[in-house]
Amino acid sequence: MPEPSFRRHDPTVAPIPLVLDSPHSGEVYPDDFDHAPPRSLVRQSEDTHVARLWSGAMARGATLIEALFPRAYIDANRGLHDVDPALLADAWSGPIAPSRKCELGVGLVWRLARGGVPMYARKLRSDEIRARIDRCWRPYHEALQRALDERHAAFGSVWHIDCHSMFAIGDELSDDAGCERADIVLGDRDGTTCEPAFTALVARTMRAAGYGVAINDPYKGVELVRIHGNPAQRRHSLQIEIKRTLYMDEVTLHPNAGYARLQRDLDRLVDAVAEYLHDRAYTEPAFSTQK
Ligand SMILES: [Zn+2]
């Protein structure tokens, strides 16, 4: 595992109060990740290419935090108590609160791979899981928190986009198995993690570019937007899920003919967000220029 387990990409122009993170696009498989299914199947849990698709954001003033570790090894978009008892070889010291995701086999450490195939041919020791938390989960979360705090301190407000991708059709690891998904799914946990105008701006911009957009259906946003979204403190956090078939083959993970168009449209989305933030940040009381 490379140290650190994440990469921070900083702006190449004057910063704006925007931070992106890509928790699921990591492709560096640690030596101690002894998954049972073939790597090609395990890799289907990745949001492959997502950090690259958003890489134009740094030329528009945003910072991007990119996870390097694979999502199936430890999932940065899950809470630390979301431990699956069925995975453990020994007792977990501390509270366990398995979520619905954990029941589906995709908690903090995934029990299942695509198709419901067991991820391991053995149980995991709790100290192995704790090592993954300390080497991957915590540094990633600390890096994202730091980037958000820096922007919030500088501008009085910060906007966060948590970047993901999803299968075109729900599978057995999701609650919408067999259902066709929209091109883009925005999640603000039913309007609680960011101001409604921000969700509306992103939806409007992507619809104008020709994409079908759903809001909080089937994904409302999970741990990262839950932690970082607090509109009352001028911290706005929105999850964006992109349908993978828009930009790659879901099985081979190779970019398809749509990749370049999507990347261009995400650049334009960040342009629209930057314009919105300019107006918002300068009208916030905390950023008043009045003497
Ligand atoms: Zn994801």
CSV table of C-alpha atoms and ligand atoms in Angstrom, one decimal:
chain,number,residue,atom,x,y,z
A,1,MET,CA,0.0,0.0,0.0
A,2,PRO,CA,1.5,3.3,-0.9
A,3,GLU,CA,1.7,5.9,1.8
A,4,PRO,CA,-0.3,8.0,2.0
A,5,SER,CA,-3.3,6.0,0.8
A,6,PHE,CA,-4.9,9.1,-0.9
A,7,ARG,CA,-3.8,11.8,-3.2
A,8,ARG,CA,-4.7,15.5,-2.8
A,9,HIS,CA,-5.0,17.5,-6.0
A,10,ASP,CA,-4.9,21.2,-5.4
A,11,PRO,CA,-6.1,24.0,-7.7
A,12,THR,CA,-3.9,25.3,-10.5
A,13,VAL,CA,-5.7,28.7,-10.3
A,14,ALA,CA,-7.1,30.8,-7.5
A,15,PRO,CA,-9.1,28.6,-5.1
A,16,ILE,CA,-12.8,28.6,-4.9
A,17,PRO,CA,-14.8,27.2,-1.9
A,18,LEU,CA,-15.3,23.8,-3.6
A,19,VAL,CA,-13.8,20.5,-2.6
A,20,LEU,CA,-14.4,17.2,-4.4
A,21,ASP,CA,-13.7,13.7,-3.2
A,22,SER,CA,-13.6,10.3,-5.0
A,23,PRO,CA,-13.6,7.6,-2.3
A,24,HIS,CA,-14.2,4.6,-4.5
A,25,SER,CA,-11.9,5.0,-7.6
A,26,GLY,CA,-8.8,3.5,-5.9
A,27,GLU,CA,-6.9,0.9,-8.0
A,28,VAL,CA,-3.9,0.1,-5.8
A,29,TYR,CA,-4.6,-3.4,-4.4
A,30,PRO,CA,-2.7,-4.1,-1.2
A,31,ASP,CA,-0.7,-7.4,-0.9
A,32,ASP,CA,-2.8,-8.5,2.1
A,33,PHE,CA,-6.1,-8.2,0.2
A,34,ASP,CA,-6.5,-12.0,-0.3
A,35,HIS,CA,-10.0,-11.8,-2.0
A,36,ALA,CA,-11.3,-15.1,-3.2
A,37,PRO,CA,-12.9,-14.1,-6.6
A,38,PRO,CA,-10.8,-13.1,-9.5
A,39,ARG,CA,-9.5,-9.5,-9.5
A,40,SER,CA,-11.6,-8.7,-12.5
A,41,LEU,CA,-14.8,-9.4,-10.5
A,42,VAL,CA,-13.6,-7.6,-7.4
A,43,ARG,CA,-12.8,-4.6,-9.5
A,44,GLN,CA,-16.4,-4.2,-10.5
A,45,SER,CA,-16.9,-2.7,-7.0
A,46,GLU,CA,-14.7,0.3,-8.0
A,47,ASP,CA,-16.0,3.6,-9.3
A,48,THR,CA,-13.3,3.3,-11.9
A,49,HIS,CA,-12.1,6.5,-13.6
A,50,VAL,CA,-14.2,8.8,-11.4
A,51,ALA,CA,-11.3,10.9,-10.1
A,52,ARG,CA,-9.9,11.2,-13.6
A,53,LEU,CA,-13.3,12.2,-15.0
A,54,TRP,CA,-13.4,15.2,-12.5
A,55,SER,CA,-9.8,16.1,-12.9
A,56,GLY,CA,-10.7,19.4,-14.8
A,57,ALA,CA,-12.0,20.8,-11.5
A,58,MET,CA,-8.5,21.8,-10.3
A,59,ALA,CA,-8.2,24.2,-13.3
A,60,ARG,CA,-11.4,25.8,-12.0
A,61,GLY,CA,-10.2,26.3,-8.4
A,62,ALA,CA,-11.3,23.1,-6.6
A,63,THR,CA,-9.4,20.7,-4.5
A,64,LEU,CA,-9.9,16.9,-5.1
A,65,ILE,CA,-9.2,14.2,-2.6
A,66,GLU,CA,-8.7,10.9,-4.3
A,67,ALA,CA,-8.6,7.5,-2.5
A,68,LEU,CA,-5.9,5.1,-3.8
A,69,PHE,CA,-7.0,2.0,-1.9
A,70,PRO,CA,-9.8,-0.2,-3.4
A,71,ARG,CA,-13.3,0.3,-2.1
A,72,ALA,CA,-13.8,-3.4,-1.6
A,73,TYR,CA,-10.7,-3.5,0.8
A,74,ILE,CA,-12.3,-0.8,3.0
A,75,ASP,CA,-15.1,1.5,2.1
A,76,ALA,CA,-14.5,5.2,3.0
A,77,ASN,CA,-18.2,5.9,2.5
A,78,ARG,CA,-19.2,3.8,5.5
A,79,GLY,CA,-19.2,4.5,9.2
A,80,LEU,CA,-16.6,2.9,11.5
A,81,HIS,CA,-19.3,1.0,13.3
A,82,ASP,CA,-20.6,-0.6,10.1
A,83,VAL,CA,-18.8,-3.8,10.7
A,84,ASP,CA,-20.2,-7.1,9.5
A,85,PRO,CA,-20.2,-9.7,12.3
A,86,ALA,CA,-20.4,-12.5,9.7
A,87,LEU,CA,-16.8,-11.5,8.5
A,88,LEU,CA,-15.2,-11.6,11.9
A,89,ALA,CA,-12.9,-14.4,13.2
A,90,ASP,CA,-12.8,-12.9,16.7
A,91,ALA,CA,-14.6,-10.4,18.9
A,92,TRP,CA,-14.8,-6.7,17.8
A,93,SER,CA,-13.8,-4.5,20.7
A,94,GLY,CA,-16.2,-1.6,20.6
A,95,PRO,CA,-19.7,-0.9,19.3
A,96,ILE,CA,-21.0,-2.5,16.2
A,97,ALA,CA,-24.0,-1.0,14.3
A,98,PRO,CA,-24.4,-2.8,11.0
A,99,SER,CA,-26.4,-0.7,8.5
A,100,ARG,CA,-28.6,-1.8,5.7
A,101,LYS,CA,-25.6,-1.7,3.4
A,102,CYS,CA,-23.8,-4.2,5.8
A,103,GLU,CA,-26.8,-6.5,5.6
A,104,LEU,CA,-26.5,-6.4,1.8
A,105,GLY,CA,-22.8,-7.5,2.2
A,106,VAL,CA,-21.3,-4.0,1.5
A,107,GLY,CA,-20.5,-2.5,4.8
A,108,LEU,CA,-17.2,-1.0,6.0
A,109,VAL,CA,-15.4,-4.1,4.7
A,110,TRP,CA,-17.3,-5.8,2.0
A,111,ARG,CA,-18.3,-9.4,2.6
A,112,LEU,CA,-19.6,-10.0,-1.0
A,113,ALA,CA,-18.4,-9.2,-4.5
A,114,ARG,CA,-20.5,-8.7,-7.6
A,115,GLY,CA,-23.0,-11.4,-8.1
A,116,GLY,CA,-23.2,-12.1,-4.3
A,117,VAL,CA,-19.9,-14.1,-4.5
A,118,PRO,CA,-18.1,-14.3,-1.1
A,119,MET,CA,-15.2,-11.9,-1.0
A,120,TYR,CA,-13.1,-14.1,1.2
A,121,ALA,CA,-12.4,-17.8,1.7
A,122,ARG,CA,-11.8,-17.1,5.4
A,123,LYS,CA,-12.9,-14.9,8.3
A,124,LEU,CA,-11.0,-11.7,9.0
A,125,ARG,CA,-9.3,-10.9,12.3
A,126,SER,CA,-10.5,-7.7,13.9
A,127,ASP,CA,-6.9,-6.4,14.0
A,128,GLU,CA,-6.7,-6.7,10.2
A,129,ILE,CA,-9.8,-4.6,9.9
A,130,ARG,CA,-8.4,-2.0,12.4
A,131,ALA,CA,-5.2,-1.9,10.4
A,132,ARG,CA,-7.2,-1.0,7.2
A,133,ILE,CA,-9.0,1.7,9.2
A,134,ASP,CA,-5.8,3.2,10.4
A,135,ARG,CA,-3.9,3.0,7.1
A,136,CYS,CA,-6.7,3.9,4.7
A,137,TRP,CA,-10.0,5.1,6.2
A,138,ARG,CA,-8.7,7.6,8.8
A,139,PRO,CA,-6.0,9.3,6.6
A,140,TYR,CA,-8.6,9.7,3.8
A,141,HIS,CA,-11.2,11.2,6.2
A,142,GLU,CA,-8.6,13.5,7.8
A,143,ALA,CA,-7.4,14.7,4.4
A,144,LEU,CA,-11.0,15.5,3.3
A,145,GLN,CA,-11.8,17.2,6.6
A,146,ARG,CA,-8.7,19.3,6.4
A,147,ALA,CA,-9.4,20.5,2.8
A,148,LEU,CA,-13.0,21.4,3.7
A,149,ASP,CA,-11.9,23.2,6.9
A,150,GLU,CA,-9.3,25.3,5.0
A,151,ARG,CA,-11.9,26.5,2.4
A,152,HIS,CA,-14.4,27.1,5.1
A,153,ALA,CA,-11.9,29.2,7.1
A,154,ALA,CA,-10.9,31.2,3.9
A,155,PHE,CA,-14.4,31.8,2.5
A,156,GLY,CA,-16.8,31.4,5.4
A,157,SER,CA,-18.7,28.6,3.5
A,158,VAL,CA,-17.7,25.5,1.7
A,159,TRP,CA,-19.4,23.2,-0.9
A,160,HIS,CA,-18.4,19.6,-1.2
A,161,ILE,CA,-19.2,17.2,-4.1
A,162,ASP,CA,-18.8,13.5,-3.2
A,163,CYS,CA,-18.1,11.8,-6.6
A,164,HIS,CA,-19.3,8.2,-7.4
A,165,SER,CA,-20.4,6.0,-10.3
A,166,MET,CA,-23.0,3.2,-10.3
A,167,PHE,CA,-24.1,0.2,-12.4
A,168,ALA,CA,-26.8,1.1,-15.0
A,169,ILE,CA,-29.1,-1.5,-13.4
A,170,GLY,CA,-29.3,-2.3,-9.7
A,171,ASP,CA,-27.8,-5.6,-8.6
A,172,GLU,CA,-28.2,-7.9,-5.6
A,173,LEU,CA,-25.8,-5.7,-3.5
A,174,SER,CA,-28.3,-2.8,-3.8
A,175,ASP,CA,-31.9,-2.2,-2.7
A,176,ASP,CA,-33.1,-1.7,-6.3
A,177,ALA,CA,-32.1,-5.0,-7.9
A,178,GLY,CA,-33.2,-5.2,-11.6
A,179,CYS,CA,-34.1,-1.5,-11.8
A,180,GLU,CA,-32.8,0.8,-14.5
A,181,ARG,CA,-31.2,3.9,-13.1
A,182,ALA,CA,-31.1,7.5,-14.2
A,183,ASP,CA,-28.0,8.8,-15.9
A,184,ILE,CA,-27.2,10.9,-12.8
A,185,VAL,CA,-28.4,10.4,-9.3
A,186,LEU,CA,-27.9,13.3,-6.8
A,187,GLY,CA,-28.1,12.6,-3.1
A,188,ASP,CA,-28.5,15.2,-0.4
A,189,ARG,CA,-30.2,12.9,2.1
A,190,ASP,CA,-33.6,14.3,1.4
A,191,GLY,CA,-32.5,17.9,1.5
A,192,THR,CA,-30.5,17.8,4.7
A,193,THR,CA,-26.8,17.9,3.6
A,194,CYS,CA,-26.8,21.0,1.3
A,195,GLU,CA,-28.9,24.0,0.4
A,196,PRO,CA,-31.7,23.0,-2.0
A,197,ALA,CA,-30.5,25.6,-4.5
A,198,PHE,CA,-27.2,23.8,-4.9
A,199,THR,CA,-28.9,20.4,-5.7
A,200,ALA,CA,-31.2,22.2,-8.1
A,201,LEU,CA,-28.3,24.0,-9.8
A,202,VAL,CA,-26.5,20.7,-10.4
A,203,ALA,CA,-29.7,18.9,-11.6
A,204,ARG,CA,-30.6,21.8,-13.9
A,205,THR,CA,-27.1,22.0,-15.4
A,206,MET,CA,-26.9,18.2,-16.1
A,207,ARG,CA,-30.4,18.1,-17.5
A,208,ALA,CA,-29.6,20.9,-19.9
A,209,ALA,CA,-26.6,18.9,-21.1
A,210,GLY,CA,-29.0,16.1,-22.0
A,211,TYR,CA,-28.7,13.7,-19.0
A,212,GLY,CA,-31.6,12.2,-17.0
A,213,VAL,CA,-31.3,13.2,-13.4
A,214,ALA,CA,-32.9,11.6,-10.3
A,215,ILE,CA,-32.7,13.1,-6.8
A,216,ASN,CA,-32.3,10.8,-3.7
A,217,ASP,CA,-33.5,7.8,-5.8
A,218,PRO,CA,-32.2,5.2,-5.3
A,219,TYR,CA,-29.2,6.8,-3.7
A,220,LYS,CA,-29.7,9.4,-1.0
A,221,GLY,CA,-26.0,9.8,-0.1
A,222,VAL,CA,-24.2,7.8,2.6
A,223,GLU,CA,-21.5,8.5,5.2
A,224,LEU,CA,-19.4,11.2,3.6
A,225,VAL,CA,-22.2,13.7,2.9
A,226,ARG,CA,-23.8,12.8,6.2
A,227,ILE,CA,-20.6,13.8,8.1
A,228,HIS,CA,-19.7,16.9,6.0
A,229,GLY,CA,-23.1,18.3,5.2
A,230,ASN,CA,-24.2,20.9,7.7
A,231,PRO,CA,-26.0,23.8,5.9
A,232,ALA,CA,-26.6,25.7,9.1
A,233,GLN,CA,-22.8,26.0,9.4
A,234,ARG,CA,-22.5,26.9,5.7
A,235,ARG,CA,-21.1,23.4,4.9
A,236,HIS,CA,-22.9,22.0,1.8
A,237,SER,CA,-22.4,18.4,0.7
A,238,LEU,CA,-23.9,16.7,-2.3
A,239,GLN,CA,-23.3,13.1,-3.6
A,240,ILE,CA,-23.2,12.6,-7.4
A,241,GLU,CA,-23.6,9.2,-8.8
A,242,ILE,CA,-22.9,8.7,-12.6
A,243,LYS,CA,-24.2,5.8,-14.5
A,244,ARG,CA,-21.1,3.8,-15.6
A,245,THR,CA,-22.3,2.9,-19.1
A,246,LEU,CA,-22.1,6.6,-19.9
A,247,TYR,CA,-18.3,6.4,-19.9
A,248,MET,CA,-17.1,2.8,-19.7
A,249,ASP,CA,-17.8,-0.9,-20.2
A,250,GLU,CA,-19.1,-2.1,-16.8
A,251,VAL,CA,-17.2,-5.4,-17.1
A,252,THR,CA,-13.9,-4.6,-18.7
A,253,LEU,CA,-13.8,-1.1,-17.1
A,254,HIS,CA,-12.4,0.3,-20.4
A,255,PRO,CA,-13.5,3.8,-21.3
A,256,ASN,CA,-16.1,3.8,-24.0
A,257,ALA,CA,-17.0,6.4,-26.7
A,258,GLY,CA,-19.0,8.5,-24.2
A,259,TYR,CA,-16.0,9.1,-21.9
A,260,ALA,CA,-14.8,12.3,-23.5
A,261,ARG,CA,-18.3,13.9,-23.7
A,262,LEU,CA,-18.9,13.1,-20.1
A,263,GLN,CA,-15.6,14.6,-19.0
A,264,ARG,CA,-16.4,17.8,-21.0
A,265,ASP,CA,-19.8,18.0,-19.4
A,266,LEU,CA,-18.4,17.6,-15.9
A,267,ASP,CA,-16.0,20.5,-16.7
A,268,ARG,CA,-18.9,22.6,-17.7
A,269,LEU,CA,-20.8,21.6,-14.5
A,270,VAL,CA,-17.8,22.8,-12.4
A,271,ASP,CA,-17.9,26.0,-14.4
A,272,ALA,CA,-21.5,26.4,-13.5
A,273,VAL,CA,-20.9,25.6,-9.9
A,274,ALA,CA,-18.0,28.1,-9.7
A,275,GLU,CA,-20.3,30.8,-11.0
A,276,TYR,CA,-22.9,29.9,-8.5
A,277,LEU,CA,-20.3,29.8,-5.6
A,278,HIS,CA,-19.0,33.2,-6.7
A,279,ASP,CA,-22.4,34.7,-6.2
A,280,ARG,CA,-23.1,32.8,-3.0
A,281,ALA,CA,-19.8,33.3,-1.3
A,282,TYR,CA,-19.8,37.0,-1.9
A,283,THR,CA,-23.4,37.4,-0.6
A,284,GLU,CA,-22.8,35.4,2.5
A,285,PRO,CA,-22.7,37.7,5.6
A,286,ALA,CA,-19.5,36.1,6.8
A,287,PHE,CA,-17.8,37.3,3.6
A,288,SER,CA,-19.3,40.8,3.6
A,289,THR,CA,-16.9,43.5,2.2
A,290,GLN,CA,-18.8,46.3,4.0
A,291,LYS,CA,-16.7,48.4,6.3
B,1,ZN,ZN,-19.1,5.0,-5.0
